[in-house]
Tab-separated table of C-alpha atoms in Angstrom:
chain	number	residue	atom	x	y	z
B	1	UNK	CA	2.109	-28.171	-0.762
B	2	UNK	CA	5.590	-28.917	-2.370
B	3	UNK	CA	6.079	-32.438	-3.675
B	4	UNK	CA	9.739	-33.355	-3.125
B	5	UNK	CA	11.107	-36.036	-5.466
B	6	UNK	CA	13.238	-39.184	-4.287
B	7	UNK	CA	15.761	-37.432	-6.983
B	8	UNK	CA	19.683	-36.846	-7.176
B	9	UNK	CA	20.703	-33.688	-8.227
B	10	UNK	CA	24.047	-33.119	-10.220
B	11	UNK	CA	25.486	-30.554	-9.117
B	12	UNK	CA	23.918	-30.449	-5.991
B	13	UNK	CA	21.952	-27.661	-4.612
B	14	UNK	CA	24.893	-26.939	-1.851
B	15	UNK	CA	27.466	-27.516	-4.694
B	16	UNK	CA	25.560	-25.122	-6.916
B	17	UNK	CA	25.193	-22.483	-4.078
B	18	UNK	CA	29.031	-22.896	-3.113
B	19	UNK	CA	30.030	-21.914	-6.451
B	20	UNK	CA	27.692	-18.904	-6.494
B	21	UNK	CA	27.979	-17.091	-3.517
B	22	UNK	CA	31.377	-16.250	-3.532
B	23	UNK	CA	30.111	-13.876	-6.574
B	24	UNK	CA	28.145	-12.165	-4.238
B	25	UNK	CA	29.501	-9.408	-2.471
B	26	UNK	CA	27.072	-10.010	0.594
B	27	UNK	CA	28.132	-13.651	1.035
B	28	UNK	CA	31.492	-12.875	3.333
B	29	UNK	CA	33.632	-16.177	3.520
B	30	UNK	CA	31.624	-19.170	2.120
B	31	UNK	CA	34.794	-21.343	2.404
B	32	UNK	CA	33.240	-23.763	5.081
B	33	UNK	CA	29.379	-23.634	4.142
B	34	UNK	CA	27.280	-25.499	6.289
B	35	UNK	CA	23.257	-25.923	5.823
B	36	UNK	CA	21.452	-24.843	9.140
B	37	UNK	CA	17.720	-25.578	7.101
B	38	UNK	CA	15.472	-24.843	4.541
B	39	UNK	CA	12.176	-23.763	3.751
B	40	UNK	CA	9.563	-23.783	0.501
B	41	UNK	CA	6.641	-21.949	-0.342
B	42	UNK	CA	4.305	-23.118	-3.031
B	43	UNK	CA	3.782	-21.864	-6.290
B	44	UNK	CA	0.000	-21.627	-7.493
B	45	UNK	CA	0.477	-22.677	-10.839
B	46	UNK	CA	2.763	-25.603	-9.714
B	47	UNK	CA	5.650	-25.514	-11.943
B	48	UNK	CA	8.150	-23.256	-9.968
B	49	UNK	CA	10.116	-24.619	-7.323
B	50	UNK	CA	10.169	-22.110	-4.450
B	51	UNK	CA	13.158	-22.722	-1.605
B	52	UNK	CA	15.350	-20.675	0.907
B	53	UNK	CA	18.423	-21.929	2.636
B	54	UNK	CA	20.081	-20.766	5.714
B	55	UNK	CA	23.993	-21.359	5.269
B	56	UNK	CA	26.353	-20.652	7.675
B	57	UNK	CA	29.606	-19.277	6.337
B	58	UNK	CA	33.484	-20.029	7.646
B	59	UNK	CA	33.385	-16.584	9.534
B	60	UNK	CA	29.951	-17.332	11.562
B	61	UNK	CA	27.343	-15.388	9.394
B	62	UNK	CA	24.253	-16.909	9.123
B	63	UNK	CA	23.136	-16.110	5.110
B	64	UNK	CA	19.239	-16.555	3.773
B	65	UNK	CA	19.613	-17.733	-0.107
B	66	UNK	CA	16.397	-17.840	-1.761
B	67	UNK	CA	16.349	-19.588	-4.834
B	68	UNK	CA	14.117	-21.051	-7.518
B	69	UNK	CA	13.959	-23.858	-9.660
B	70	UNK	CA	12.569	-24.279	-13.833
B	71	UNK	CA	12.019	-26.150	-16.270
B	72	UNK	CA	13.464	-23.878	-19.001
B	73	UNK	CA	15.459	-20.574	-18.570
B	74	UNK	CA	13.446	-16.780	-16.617
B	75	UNK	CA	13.388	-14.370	-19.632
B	76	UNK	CA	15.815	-11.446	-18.765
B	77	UNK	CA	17.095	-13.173	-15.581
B	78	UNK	CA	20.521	-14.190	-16.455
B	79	UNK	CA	22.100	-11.964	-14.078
B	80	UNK	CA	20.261	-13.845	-11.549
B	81	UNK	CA	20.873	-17.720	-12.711
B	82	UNK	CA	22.927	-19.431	-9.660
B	83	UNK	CA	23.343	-22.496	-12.326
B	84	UNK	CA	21.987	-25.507	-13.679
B	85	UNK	CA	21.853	-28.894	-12.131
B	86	UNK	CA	20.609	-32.239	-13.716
B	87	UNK	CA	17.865	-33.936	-11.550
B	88	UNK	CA	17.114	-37.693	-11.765
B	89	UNK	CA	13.428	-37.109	-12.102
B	90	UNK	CA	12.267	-33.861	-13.332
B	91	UNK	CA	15.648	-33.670	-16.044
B	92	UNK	CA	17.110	-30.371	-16.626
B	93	UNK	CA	16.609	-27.157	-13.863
B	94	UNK	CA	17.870	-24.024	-14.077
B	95	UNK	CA	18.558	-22.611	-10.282
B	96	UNK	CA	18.026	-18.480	-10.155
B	97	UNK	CA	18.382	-15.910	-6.966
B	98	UNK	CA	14.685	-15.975	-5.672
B	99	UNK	CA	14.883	-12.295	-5.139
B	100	UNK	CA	15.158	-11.751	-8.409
B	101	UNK	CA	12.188	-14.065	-9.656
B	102	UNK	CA	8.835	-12.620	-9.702
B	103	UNK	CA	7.452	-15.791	-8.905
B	104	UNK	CA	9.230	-16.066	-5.349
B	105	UNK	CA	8.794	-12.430	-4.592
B	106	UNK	CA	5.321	-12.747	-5.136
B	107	UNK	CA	5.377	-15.575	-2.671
B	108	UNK	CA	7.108	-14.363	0.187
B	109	UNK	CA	4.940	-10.990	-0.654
B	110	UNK	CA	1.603	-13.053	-0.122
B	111	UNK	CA	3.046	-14.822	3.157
B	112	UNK	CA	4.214	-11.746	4.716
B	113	UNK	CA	0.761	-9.299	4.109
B	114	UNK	CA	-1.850	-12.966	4.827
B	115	UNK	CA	-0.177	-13.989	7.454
B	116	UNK	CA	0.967	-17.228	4.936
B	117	UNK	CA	3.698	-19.853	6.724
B	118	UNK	CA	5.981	-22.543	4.687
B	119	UNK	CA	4.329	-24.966	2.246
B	120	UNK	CA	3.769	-28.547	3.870
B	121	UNK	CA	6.445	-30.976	2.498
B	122	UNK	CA	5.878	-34.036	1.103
B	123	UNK	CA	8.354	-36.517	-0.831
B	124	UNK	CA	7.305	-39.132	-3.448
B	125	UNK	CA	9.454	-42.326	-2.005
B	126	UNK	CA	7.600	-44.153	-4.731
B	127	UNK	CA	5.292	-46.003	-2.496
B	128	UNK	CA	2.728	-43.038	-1.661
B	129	UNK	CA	3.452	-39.871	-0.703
B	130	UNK	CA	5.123	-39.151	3.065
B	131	UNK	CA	4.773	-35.387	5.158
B	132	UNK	CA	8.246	-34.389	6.124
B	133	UNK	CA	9.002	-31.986	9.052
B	134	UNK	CA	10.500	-28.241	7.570
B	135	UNK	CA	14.015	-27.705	9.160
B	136	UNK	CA	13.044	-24.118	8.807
B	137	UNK	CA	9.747	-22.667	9.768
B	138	UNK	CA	8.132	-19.501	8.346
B	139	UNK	CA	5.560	-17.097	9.697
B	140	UNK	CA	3.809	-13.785	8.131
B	141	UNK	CA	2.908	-10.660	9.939
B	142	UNK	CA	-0.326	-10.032	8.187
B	143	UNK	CA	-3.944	-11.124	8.316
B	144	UNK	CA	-5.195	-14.073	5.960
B	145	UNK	CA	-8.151	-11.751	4.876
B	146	UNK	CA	-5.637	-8.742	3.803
B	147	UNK	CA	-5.322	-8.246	0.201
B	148	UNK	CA	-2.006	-8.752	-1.591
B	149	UNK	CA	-1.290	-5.982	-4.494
B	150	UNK	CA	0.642	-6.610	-7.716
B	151	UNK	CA	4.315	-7.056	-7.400
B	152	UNK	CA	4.691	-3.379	-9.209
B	153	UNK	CA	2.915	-2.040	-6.102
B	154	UNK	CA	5.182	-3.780	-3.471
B	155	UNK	CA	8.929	-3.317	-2.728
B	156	UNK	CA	9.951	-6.771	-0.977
B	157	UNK	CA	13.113	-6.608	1.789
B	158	UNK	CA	15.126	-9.962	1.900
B	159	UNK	CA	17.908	-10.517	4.770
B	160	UNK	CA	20.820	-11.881	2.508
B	161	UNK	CA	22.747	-11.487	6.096
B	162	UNK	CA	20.437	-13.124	8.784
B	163	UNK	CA	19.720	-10.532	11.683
B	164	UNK	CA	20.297	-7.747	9.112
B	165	UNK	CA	17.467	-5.085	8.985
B	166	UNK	CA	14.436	-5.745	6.506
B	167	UNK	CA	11.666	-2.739	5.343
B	168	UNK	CA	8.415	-3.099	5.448
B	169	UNK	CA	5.204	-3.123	7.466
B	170	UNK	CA	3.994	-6.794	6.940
B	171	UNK	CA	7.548	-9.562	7.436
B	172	UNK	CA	7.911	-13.175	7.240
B	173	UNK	CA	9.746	-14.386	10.243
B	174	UNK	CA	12.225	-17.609	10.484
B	175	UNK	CA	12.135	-20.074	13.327
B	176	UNK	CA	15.254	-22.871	13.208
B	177	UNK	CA	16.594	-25.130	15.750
B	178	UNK	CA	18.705	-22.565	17.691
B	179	UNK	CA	16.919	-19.192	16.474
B	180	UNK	CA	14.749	-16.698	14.959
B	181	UNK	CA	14.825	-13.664	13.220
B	182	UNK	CA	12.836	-11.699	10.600
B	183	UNK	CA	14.201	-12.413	6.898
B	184	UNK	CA	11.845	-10.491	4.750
B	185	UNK	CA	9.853	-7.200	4.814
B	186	UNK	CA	6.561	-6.171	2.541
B	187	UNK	CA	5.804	-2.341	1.834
């Protein structure tokens, strides 16, 4: 389950993401960067915030941006941090590339090789909590009783570039309105 906040983020997470990806040599021209959906897994120990955006860029591409959110900075990850952002509720986050973030590897590892799908969403409004409907919907290849290795064990396959090839013989697959494609591979 991922508890979504009735929160206001500054920057914003598209803000944040439009500032980073033209630093990244996959992202093509991010000049008129639209959000097609979103999806979260959940973090077991609760205090990582696990989401994946698909953007599509000014030339058509449809990108997959994994990223994370913390409460303080990922030891040894500063290649990796997209940026901070102030949020209403929670206070300072700092926003890193979920591929490089052992806790969202290990995530989309355990989805792909159990057969795993998107964490349920629900949003604090302040009156109770309310489900709300993924715009993106995830899928594993693998069996819920299959075991899932350490991370050192596994070599995890993101599509930065949706339709682009992943590796691997367990995947996660996307579903959207409009489409569906495979977006990571587990070996």
């Amino acid at each position: 389950m991922a508890l979504l906040h009735a929160a206001t983020l500054n920057p914003s997470k598209l803000e944040l993401l439009s500032a980073w990806l033209p630093t990244q040599p996959w992202a093509g021209d991010v000049s008129a960067l639209e959000q097609v959906g979103a999806y979260r897994f959940d973090d077991p120990q609760g205090e990582v915030g696990l989401e994946a955006f698909l953007l599509r860029t000014g030339d058509g591409r449809l990108l997959h941006v994994p990223v994370t959110y913390r409460g303080a900075p990922l030891d040894g990850a500063d290649s990796a941090l997209v940026g901070t952002t102030d949020h209403s509720t929670l206070g300072q986050r700092w926003v890193y590339d979920g591929t490089a973030d052992p806790v969202w590897l290990r995530a989309a590892a355990t989805a792909a090789l159990t057969g795993g799908h998107e964490a349920e969403l629900l949003i604090d409004l302040g009156k109770g909590l309310e489900r709300r409907d993924p715009t993106v919907r995830v899928q594993g290849s693998g069996s819920s009783d299959a075991p899932v290795p350490t991370l050192d064990d596994l070599s995890v396959s993101v599509a930065r570039v949706v339709g682009d090839p992943v590796e691997g013989a367990a995947t996660v697959s996307a579903r959207w309105d409009g489409g569906e494609a495979v977006v990571i591979g587990v070996g």
